[in-house]
Tab-separated table of C-alpha atoms in Angstrom:
chain	number	residue	atom	x	y	z
A	16	MET	CA	-21.724	31.989	16.353
A	17	ASN	CA	-20.567	31.974	12.731
A	18	ASP	CA	-22.569	29.352	10.823
A	19	ASN	CA	-20.444	29.824	7.718
A	20	ARG	CA	-17.147	28.818	9.279
A	21	ILE	CA	-15.597	25.666	7.773
A	22	GLU	CA	-12.969	23.853	9.790
A	23	CYS	CA	-10.634	21.070	8.720
A	24	LEU	CA	-8.294	18.950	10.845
A	25	PHE	CA	-4.684	19.068	9.650
A	26	LEU	CA	-2.755	15.895	10.451
A	27	SER	CA	0.956	15.679	9.763
A	28	GLN	CA	2.745	12.359	9.554
A	29	GLU	CA	4.106	12.978	13.034
A	30	ASP	CA	0.589	13.690	14.348
A	31	LEU	CA	-0.576	10.348	12.985
A	32	LEU	CA	2.391	8.429	14.345
A	33	LYS	CA	2.069	9.919	17.822
A	34	ALA	CA	-1.659	9.100	17.829
A	35	GLY	CA	-0.883	5.405	17.270
A	36	CYS	CA	-1.902	5.213	13.618
A	37	LEU	CA	1.016	2.985	12.642
A	38	ASP	CA	-1.154	0.090	13.740
A	39	MET	CA	-1.276	-2.834	11.343
A	40	ARG	CA	-4.272	-4.411	13.055
A	41	LEU	CA	-6.206	-1.176	12.561
A	42	ALA	CA	-5.164	-1.043	8.901
A	43	ILE	CA	-5.803	-4.727	8.197
A	44	GLY	CA	-9.275	-4.472	9.727
A	45	ALA	CA	-10.073	-1.348	7.692
A	46	ALA	CA	-8.793	-2.966	4.489
A	47	GLU	CA	-10.750	-6.165	5.043
A	48	GLU	CA	-14.002	-4.312	5.760
A	49	ALA	CA	-13.471	-1.993	2.774
A	50	MET	CA	-13.103	-4.885	0.336
A	51	LEU	CA	-16.249	-6.533	1.670
A	52	ALA	CA	-18.102	-3.192	1.536
A	53	PHE	CA	-17.050	-2.716	-2.071
A	54	ARG	CA	-18.615	-6.078	-2.908
A	55	ARG	CA	-21.814	-4.910	-1.202
A	56	GLU	CA	-21.767	-1.838	-3.480
A	57	GLU	CA	-21.296	0.449	-0.492
A	58	ILE	CA	-18.291	2.197	-2.038
A	59	LEU	CA	-18.031	4.507	-5.042
A	60	PHE	CA	-14.743	3.961	-6.874
A	61	PRO	CA	-14.248	6.084	-10.014
A	62	ASP	CA	-11.234	5.848	-12.282
A	63	LYS	CA	-8.020	7.463	-11.187
A	64	VAL	CA	-6.288	10.260	-13.054
A	65	VAL	CA	-2.660	9.548	-13.951
A	66	GLN	CA	-0.145	12.182	-15.003
A	67	ILE	CA	3.123	10.614	-16.221
A	68	PHE	CA	6.033	13.011	-16.626
A	69	ASP	CA	8.702	10.538	-17.746
A	70	ALA	CA	7.663	7.338	-19.505
A	71	SER	CA	11.058	5.691	-19.033
A	72	THR	CA	11.126	6.143	-15.246
A	73	GLN	CA	7.351	6.267	-14.692
A	74	GLU	CA	7.679	9.481	-12.672
A	75	ARG	CA	4.063	10.424	-12.059
A	76	ILE	CA	1.415	12.005	-9.891
A	77	ASN	CA	-1.906	10.201	-9.501
A	78	CYS	CA	-5.266	11.424	-8.232
A	79	LEU	CA	-7.308	8.573	-6.715
A	80	PRO	CA	-10.826	9.197	-5.343
A	81	ALA	CA	-13.258	6.937	-3.492
A	82	THR	CA	-16.374	7.336	-1.352
A	83	LEU	CA	-17.344	5.227	1.661
A	84	LEU	CA	-21.132	5.377	1.609
A	85	THR	CA	-21.812	3.950	5.075
A	86	PRO	CA	-19.719	6.435	7.092
A	87	LYS	CA	-20.586	9.044	4.428
A	88	VAL	CA	-17.009	10.062	3.737
A	89	CYS	CA	-15.412	10.905	0.411
A	90	GLY	CA	-11.650	10.858	0.089
A	91	VAL	CA	-8.963	11.488	-2.459
A	92	LYS	CA	-5.307	10.509	-2.433
A	93	TRP	CA	-2.867	12.723	-4.315
A	94	VAL	CA	0.250	10.579	-4.641
A	95	SER	CA	3.552	11.094	-6.402
A	96	VAL	CA	5.936	8.317	-7.414
A	97	PHE	CA	9.404	9.436	-8.474
A	98	PRO	CA	11.662	6.338	-8.568
A	99	ARG	CA	14.888	8.339	-8.992
A	100	ASN	CA	14.447	10.308	-5.767
A	101	PRO	CA	16.595	8.028	-3.559
A	102	GLU	CA	19.587	8.208	-5.892
A	103	ARG	CA	19.225	11.849	-6.913
A	104	TYR	CA	18.099	13.459	-3.673
A	105	GLY	CA	18.432	10.868	-0.914
A	106	MET	CA	14.663	11.079	-0.414
A	107	GLN	CA	11.786	8.620	-0.589
A	108	ASN	CA	10.278	7.877	-3.989
A	109	LEU	CA	6.662	8.127	-2.836
A	110	SER	CA	4.805	10.952	-1.128
A	111	ALA	CA	1.102	11.541	-0.718
A	112	VAL	CA	-1.579	13.660	0.887
A	113	ILE	CA	-5.194	12.682	1.544
A	114	ILE	CA	-8.263	14.891	1.799
A	115	LEU	CA	-11.397	13.569	3.502
A	116	SER	CA	-14.792	15.258	3.141
A	117	GLU	CA	-18.193	14.544	4.651
A	118	ILE	CA	-20.910	14.101	2.033
A	119	GLU	CA	-23.846	15.724	3.815
A	120	ARG	CA	-22.690	19.251	2.995
A	121	GLY	CA	-19.567	18.337	1.030
A	122	PHE	CA	-17.118	20.125	3.321
A	123	PRO	CA	-13.579	18.859	4.014
A	124	ILE	CA	-13.000	17.358	7.446
A	125	ALA	CA	-9.323	16.407	7.192
A	126	PHE	CA	-6.199	17.263	5.252
A	127	MET	CA	-3.599	14.686	6.178
A	128	ASP	CA	-0.294	13.129	5.299
A	129	GLY	CA	-0.926	10.196	2.975
A	130	THR	CA	2.563	8.730	2.758
A	131	LEU	CA	2.104	6.807	5.990
A	132	CYS	CA	-1.306	5.550	4.884
A	133	SER	CA	-0.038	4.483	1.440
A	134	ASN	CA	2.851	2.506	2.863
A	135	VAL	CA	0.756	1.017	5.643
A	136	ARG	CA	-1.835	-0.081	3.069
A	137	VAL	CA	0.837	-1.976	1.117
A	138	GLY	CA	1.959	-3.768	4.264
A	139	ALA	CA	-1.594	-4.423	5.406
A	140	MET	CA	-2.646	-5.988	2.100
A	141	GLY	CA	0.413	-8.223	2.019
A	142	ALA	CA	-0.239	-9.242	5.609
A	143	LEU	CA	-3.914	-9.912	4.945
A	144	ALA	CA	-2.951	-12.167	2.042
A	145	ALA	CA	-0.325	-13.909	4.183
A	146	ARG	CA	-2.934	-14.595	6.867
A	147	HIS	CA	-4.762	-16.774	4.337
A	148	LEU	CA	-1.951	-17.996	2.068
A	149	ALA	CA	1.282	-18.270	4.064
A	150	ARG	CA	2.085	-21.156	6.357
A	151	PRO	CA	1.163	-20.079	9.888
A	152	ASP	CA	4.380	-21.709	11.125
A	153	SER	CA	6.564	-19.574	8.842
A	154	ARG	CA	9.831	-18.634	10.524
A	155	SER	CA	11.818	-16.722	7.895
A	156	ILE	CA	11.117	-13.737	5.647
A	157	ALA	CA	13.336	-12.391	2.864
A	158	PHE	CA	13.329	-9.170	0.867
A	159	ILE	CA	14.607	-7.867	-2.408
A	160	GLY	CA	14.335	-4.145	-1.816
A	161	ALA	CA	14.857	-2.261	1.418
A	162	GLY	CA	12.646	0.825	1.171
A	163	GLU	CA	9.686	1.980	3.242
A	164	GLN	CA	7.288	-0.513	1.656
A	165	ALA	CA	9.619	-3.377	2.543
A	166	ARG	CA	9.777	-2.102	6.104
A	167	MET	CA	5.989	-1.879	6.307
A	168	HIS	CA	5.722	-5.395	4.918
A	169	LEU	CA	7.932	-6.696	7.703
A	170	ILE	CA	5.700	-5.035	10.312
A	171	GLY	CA	2.593	-6.425	8.613
A	172	MET	CA	3.922	-9.961	8.277
A	173	LYS	CA	5.120	-10.043	11.877
A	174	THR	CA	1.659	-8.868	12.955
A	175	VAL	CA	-0.176	-11.794	11.350
A	176	ILE	CA	2.602	-14.395	11.730
A	177	PRO	CA	4.256	-13.664	15.090
A	178	GLY	CA	6.563	-16.671	14.798
A	179	ILE	CA	8.789	-15.037	12.176
A	180	GLU	CA	12.251	-14.995	13.716
A	181	GLU	CA	14.639	-14.418	10.800
A	182	CYS	CA	14.791	-11.596	8.248
A	183	ARG	CA	17.182	-11.493	5.296
A	184	VAL	CA	17.461	-8.459	3.040
A	185	SER	CA	19.039	-7.779	-0.332
A	186	ALA	CA	19.171	-4.302	-1.881
A	187	LYS	CA	21.029	-2.415	-4.589
A	188	SER	CA	23.773	-1.478	-2.142
A	189	ALA	CA	25.170	-2.791	1.111
A	190	ASP	CA	24.493	0.624	2.683
A	191	GLU	CA	20.758	0.281	1.974
A	192	GLU	CA	20.716	-3.163	3.558
A	193	GLN	CA	22.479	-1.879	6.669
A	194	GLN	CA	20.116	1.061	6.962
A	195	PHE	CA	17.145	-1.324	6.756
A	196	ILE	CA	18.601	-3.444	9.546
A	197	GLU	CA	19.562	-0.465	11.713
A	198	GLU	CA	16.039	0.965	11.476
A	199	MET	CA	14.122	-2.296	11.904
A	200	ARG	CA	16.182	-4.072	14.561
A	201	PRO	CA	15.004	-1.736	17.369
A	202	LEU	CA	11.408	-2.647	16.469
A	203	PHE	CA	12.079	-6.398	16.520
A	204	ALA	CA	14.900	-6.934	18.983
A	205	GLU	CA	14.310	-10.701	19.066
A	206	MET	CA	14.610	-11.119	15.280
A	207	ARG	CA	17.799	-12.214	13.510
A	208	PHE	CA	18.687	-9.878	10.646
A	209	THR	CA	21.071	-10.727	7.827
A	210	ALA	CA	22.358	-8.459	5.075
A	211	ALA	CA	22.818	-10.411	1.842
A	212	GLU	CA	25.480	-8.018	0.503
A	213	THR	CA	23.360	-7.346	-2.622
A	214	ASP	CA	23.122	-11.081	-3.375
A	215	ALA	CA	19.409	-11.684	-4.007
A	216	GLN	CA	19.795	-15.445	-4.077
A	217	GLN	CA	21.480	-15.461	-0.678
A	218	ALA	CA	18.555	-13.526	0.756
A	219	MET	CA	15.640	-15.290	-0.891
A	220	GLU	CA	16.605	-18.919	-1.287
A	221	GLY	CA	14.728	-21.172	1.106
A	222	ALA	CA	12.735	-18.413	2.851
A	223	ASP	CA	9.199	-19.153	4.045
A	224	ILE	CA	7.957	-15.719	2.960
A	225	LEU	CA	9.457	-13.825	0.029
A	226	VAL	CA	8.828	-10.149	-0.733
A	227	THR	CA	10.008	-8.082	-3.679
A	228	ALA	CA	9.643	-4.353	-3.112
A	229	THR	CA	11.582	-2.514	-5.793
A	230	SER	CA	11.105	-0.098	-8.669
A	231	ALA	CA	13.064	-2.388	-10.962
A	232	GLN	CA	11.765	-3.617	-14.286
A	233	ALA	CA	13.739	-6.862	-14.346
A	234	PRO	CA	13.153	-10.477	-13.267
A	235	LEU	CA	15.104	-10.338	-10.005
A	236	LEU	CA	13.461	-13.298	-8.250
A	237	LYS	CA	14.192	-16.753	-9.674
A	238	ALA	CA	11.797	-19.677	-9.424
A	239	ALA	CA	14.524	-21.985	-8.132
A	240	TRP	CA	14.845	-19.892	-4.972
A	241	MET	CA	11.213	-20.406	-3.961
A	242	LYS	CA	10.831	-23.597	-1.969
A	243	PRO	CA	7.630	-25.656	-1.664
A	244	GLY	CA	5.286	-24.236	0.961
A	245	SER	CA	6.458	-20.659	0.566
A	246	PHE	CA	4.426	-17.477	0.092
A	247	TYR	CA	5.469	-14.684	-2.262
A	248	SER	CA	4.211	-11.097	-1.998
A	249	HIS	CA	4.944	-9.136	-5.171
A	250	ILE	CA	4.778	-5.351	-4.660
A	251	GLY	CA	6.489	-3.642	-7.586
A	252	GLY	CA	6.411	-4.002	-11.350
A	253	TRP	CA	8.340	-6.707	-13.209
A	254	GLU	CA	10.301	-8.250	-10.345
A	255	ASP	CA	10.301	-11.992	-10.989
A	256	GLU	CA	10.740	-14.391	-13.860
A	257	TYR	CA	7.611	-15.959	-15.355
A	258	ALA	CA	8.557	-19.348	-13.919
A	259	VAL	CA	7.874	-18.069	-10.396
A	260	ALA	CA	4.160	-17.707	-11.112
A	261	GLU	CA	4.083	-20.802	-13.313
A	262	GLN	CA	5.241	-23.032	-10.463
A	263	CYS	CA	2.852	-21.570	-7.882
A	264	ASP	CA	-0.222	-23.572	-6.917
A	265	LYS	CA	-2.297	-20.469	-6.236
A	266	ILE	CA	-2.102	-16.995	-7.786
A	267	VAL	CA	-4.143	-14.377	-5.925
A	268	CYS	CA	-4.536	-10.652	-6.665
A	269	ASP	CA	-6.144	-7.715	-4.926
A	270	ASP	CA	-8.072	-7.252	-8.190
A	271	TRP	CA	-7.129	-9.317	-11.234
A	272	GLU	CA	-9.009	-7.120	-13.718
A	273	THR	CA	-6.859	-4.203	-12.579
A	274	VAL	CA	-3.629	-6.178	-12.439
A	275	LYS	CA	-3.920	-7.559	-15.965
A	276	HIS	CA	-3.736	-4.073	-17.502
A	277	ARG	CA	-0.678	-2.889	-15.565
A	278	THR	CA	3.048	-3.610	-15.900
A	279	GLN	CA	3.491	-6.269	-13.225
A	280	THR	CA	4.936	-9.690	-14.023
A	281	LEU	CA	1.442	-11.193	-14.139
A	282	SER	CA	0.334	-8.399	-16.482
A	283	ARG	CA	3.231	-9.140	-18.834
A	284	MET	CA	2.448	-12.834	-18.731
A	285	TYR	CA	-1.193	-12.130	-19.589
A	286	LYS	CA	-0.251	-9.908	-22.529
A	287	ASP	CA	2.248	-12.504	-23.741
A	288	GLY	CA	-0.374	-15.259	-23.619
A	289	GLU	CA	1.453	-17.044	-20.789
A	290	LEU	CA	-1.307	-16.519	-18.224
A	291	LYS	CA	-5.076	-16.848	-18.653
A	292	ASP	CA	-7.944	-15.613	-16.512
A	293	GLU	CA	-8.615	-19.128	-15.282
A	294	ASP	CA	-5.026	-19.449	-14.056
A	295	VAL	CA	-5.711	-16.856	-11.363
A	296	HIS	CA	-7.141	-18.624	-8.332
A	297	ALA	CA	-8.973	-15.696	-6.747
A	298	ASN	CA	-9.165	-12.087	-5.808
A	299	LEU	CA	-8.246	-11.730	-2.156
A	300	VAL	CA	-11.745	-10.653	-1.147
A	301	GLU	CA	-13.142	-13.974	-2.416
A	302	ILE	CA	-10.909	-15.774	0.072
A	303	ILE	CA	-11.816	-13.352	2.858
A	304	ALA	CA	-15.511	-13.956	2.129
A	305	GLY	CA	-15.008	-17.730	2.235
A	306	GLU	CA	-15.927	-18.244	-1.418
A	307	LYS	CA	-12.490	-19.450	-2.483
A	308	SER	CA	-9.897	-21.438	-0.576
A	309	GLY	CA	-6.760	-20.059	1.002
A	310	ARG	CA	-3.823	-22.316	1.765
A	311	GLU	CA	-4.902	-25.961	1.656
A	312	THR	CA	-1.657	-27.943	1.996
A	313	PRO	CA	1.698	-27.329	3.690
A	314	GLU	CA	3.575	-27.806	0.408
A	315	GLU	CA	1.741	-25.483	-1.957
A	316	ARG	CA	3.378	-22.310	-3.178
A	317	ALA	CA	1.277	-19.140	-3.209
A	318	TYR	CA	1.738	-15.912	-5.166
A	319	PHE	CA	0.078	-12.630	-4.218
A	320	ASN	CA	0.095	-9.472	-6.320
A	321	ALA	CA	-1.521	-6.212	-5.221
A	322	VAL	CA	-1.423	-3.085	-7.365
A	323	GLY	CA	-3.378	-0.982	-4.876
A	324	LEU	CA	-7.061	-0.114	-4.540
A	325	ALA	CA	-7.570	3.534	-3.644
A	326	TYR	CA	-10.776	2.870	-1.731
A	327	VAL	CA	-8.686	0.804	0.684
A	328	ASP	CA	-6.368	3.781	1.176
A	329	VAL	CA	-9.372	5.999	1.885
A	330	ALA	CA	-10.774	3.464	4.350
A	331	ILE	CA	-7.457	3.219	6.202
A	332	ALA	CA	-7.093	7.013	6.151
A	333	HIS	CA	-10.570	7.365	7.657
A	334	ALA	CA	-9.699	4.872	10.404
A	335	MET	CA	-6.513	6.825	11.102
A	336	TYR	CA	-8.454	10.102	11.152
A	337	LEU	CA	-10.914	8.748	13.725
A	338	ARG	CA	-8.113	7.486	15.947
A	339	ALA	CA	-6.177	10.754	15.651
A	340	ARG	CA	-9.276	12.806	16.428
A	341	GLU	CA	-10.008	10.653	19.474
A	342	ALA	CA	-6.410	11.206	20.627
A	343	GLY	CA	-6.744	14.963	20.200
A	344	ALA	CA	-3.993	14.983	17.578
A	345	GLY	CA	-3.506	17.489	14.790
A	346	THR	CA	-4.395	21.125	14.330
A	347	MET	CA	-7.880	22.375	13.571
A	348	SER	CA	-7.616	24.939	10.793
A	349	SER	CA	-10.198	27.273	9.350
A	350	ILE	CA	-10.819	26.917	5.620
A	351	GLN	CA	-13.117	29.912	5.694
A	352	GLU	CA	-14.541	32.195	8.354
A	353	ARG	CA	-17.304	33.651	6.177
A	354	MET	CA	-18.597	33.255	2.685
A	355	ILE	CA	-16.741	35.502	0.248
A	356	PHE	CA	-19.192	38.391	0.015
A	357	GLN	CA	-19.894	38.428	3.770
A	358	HIS	CA	-16.450	39.876	4.597
A	359	PRO	CA	-16.923	43.518	5.659
A	360	GLU	CA	-13.348	44.244	4.512
A	361	LEU	CA	-13.939	42.906	0.985
A	362	ALA	CA	-13.930	46.394	-0.541
A	363	ASP	CA	-10.388	46.887	0.791
A	364	TRP	CA	-9.160	43.503	-0.389
A	365	ILE	CA	-10.583	43.306	-3.899
A	366	ARG	CA	-8.299	44.059	-6.866
A	367	MET	CA	-9.738	45.134	-10.224
């Protein structure tokens, strides 16, 4: 027996999918518990490291660590966001990998695709907010944006509000809208899908649930399109005019202190003096914990903005890892067989 061998489970995106890790209930449960654990000071959450390569497009790679103290797992997400990828290369704009380590000896236990986890986390957070802030009898959902995060949002919303029966989508091109519908219709055969032919108003006006999922820096969503009683999940940067938030009865964030220093619509409003701390109703965890109210009347409009909390990604990744391991998915790889100077062949391998 070699006591110095270090093994790590490699999990591709396909490994995770086949193991059943595209499971919104799993992700929502992990996200909810992670936020409550963070409040109990059971999570270490240091600052992220951001490397921006193009200020105009915000092309960047981020390093986001977090430690879950109860299961004794440390994780880091290495995520790239390159908004021009779809147009330039026909590829997604986000990709990520996640490394999980145990914190008894500090050895890695998993190296895994993080793109699935990142997109699932976005959908899970929106769905968790909708569980508390959307009307439970919502029937229609509308999108500006038709990428992977929009798709995940549809899965998440349908998970918590099964009665959704209509989906309308607006994107930059009619081809993107059709691709969205072609890929999502097989998952929701009973749902009516409508392509808005790039007309955002046609998609959004009168919908029960509105979602903007773009990389745009422009006020695409207009306040007049948001009817009383509706719920809005804001994913991207500056995607809606200030009047959208101003008319909402409740503004909720994943973490307002984080949001206010970013480039989202609410962040811009704060910097412009159009939004104050007291105008934000709650962080989502306060509603989950029962300290603040969710939806109180059928007619109130609710606004949710999440910028992403890396400890939630790590928690979801850990839940996915456990499920994948239980399913026997992935490939166990050796990081090392021996410590460096224990290799009998070292004299043949060394270069000086």
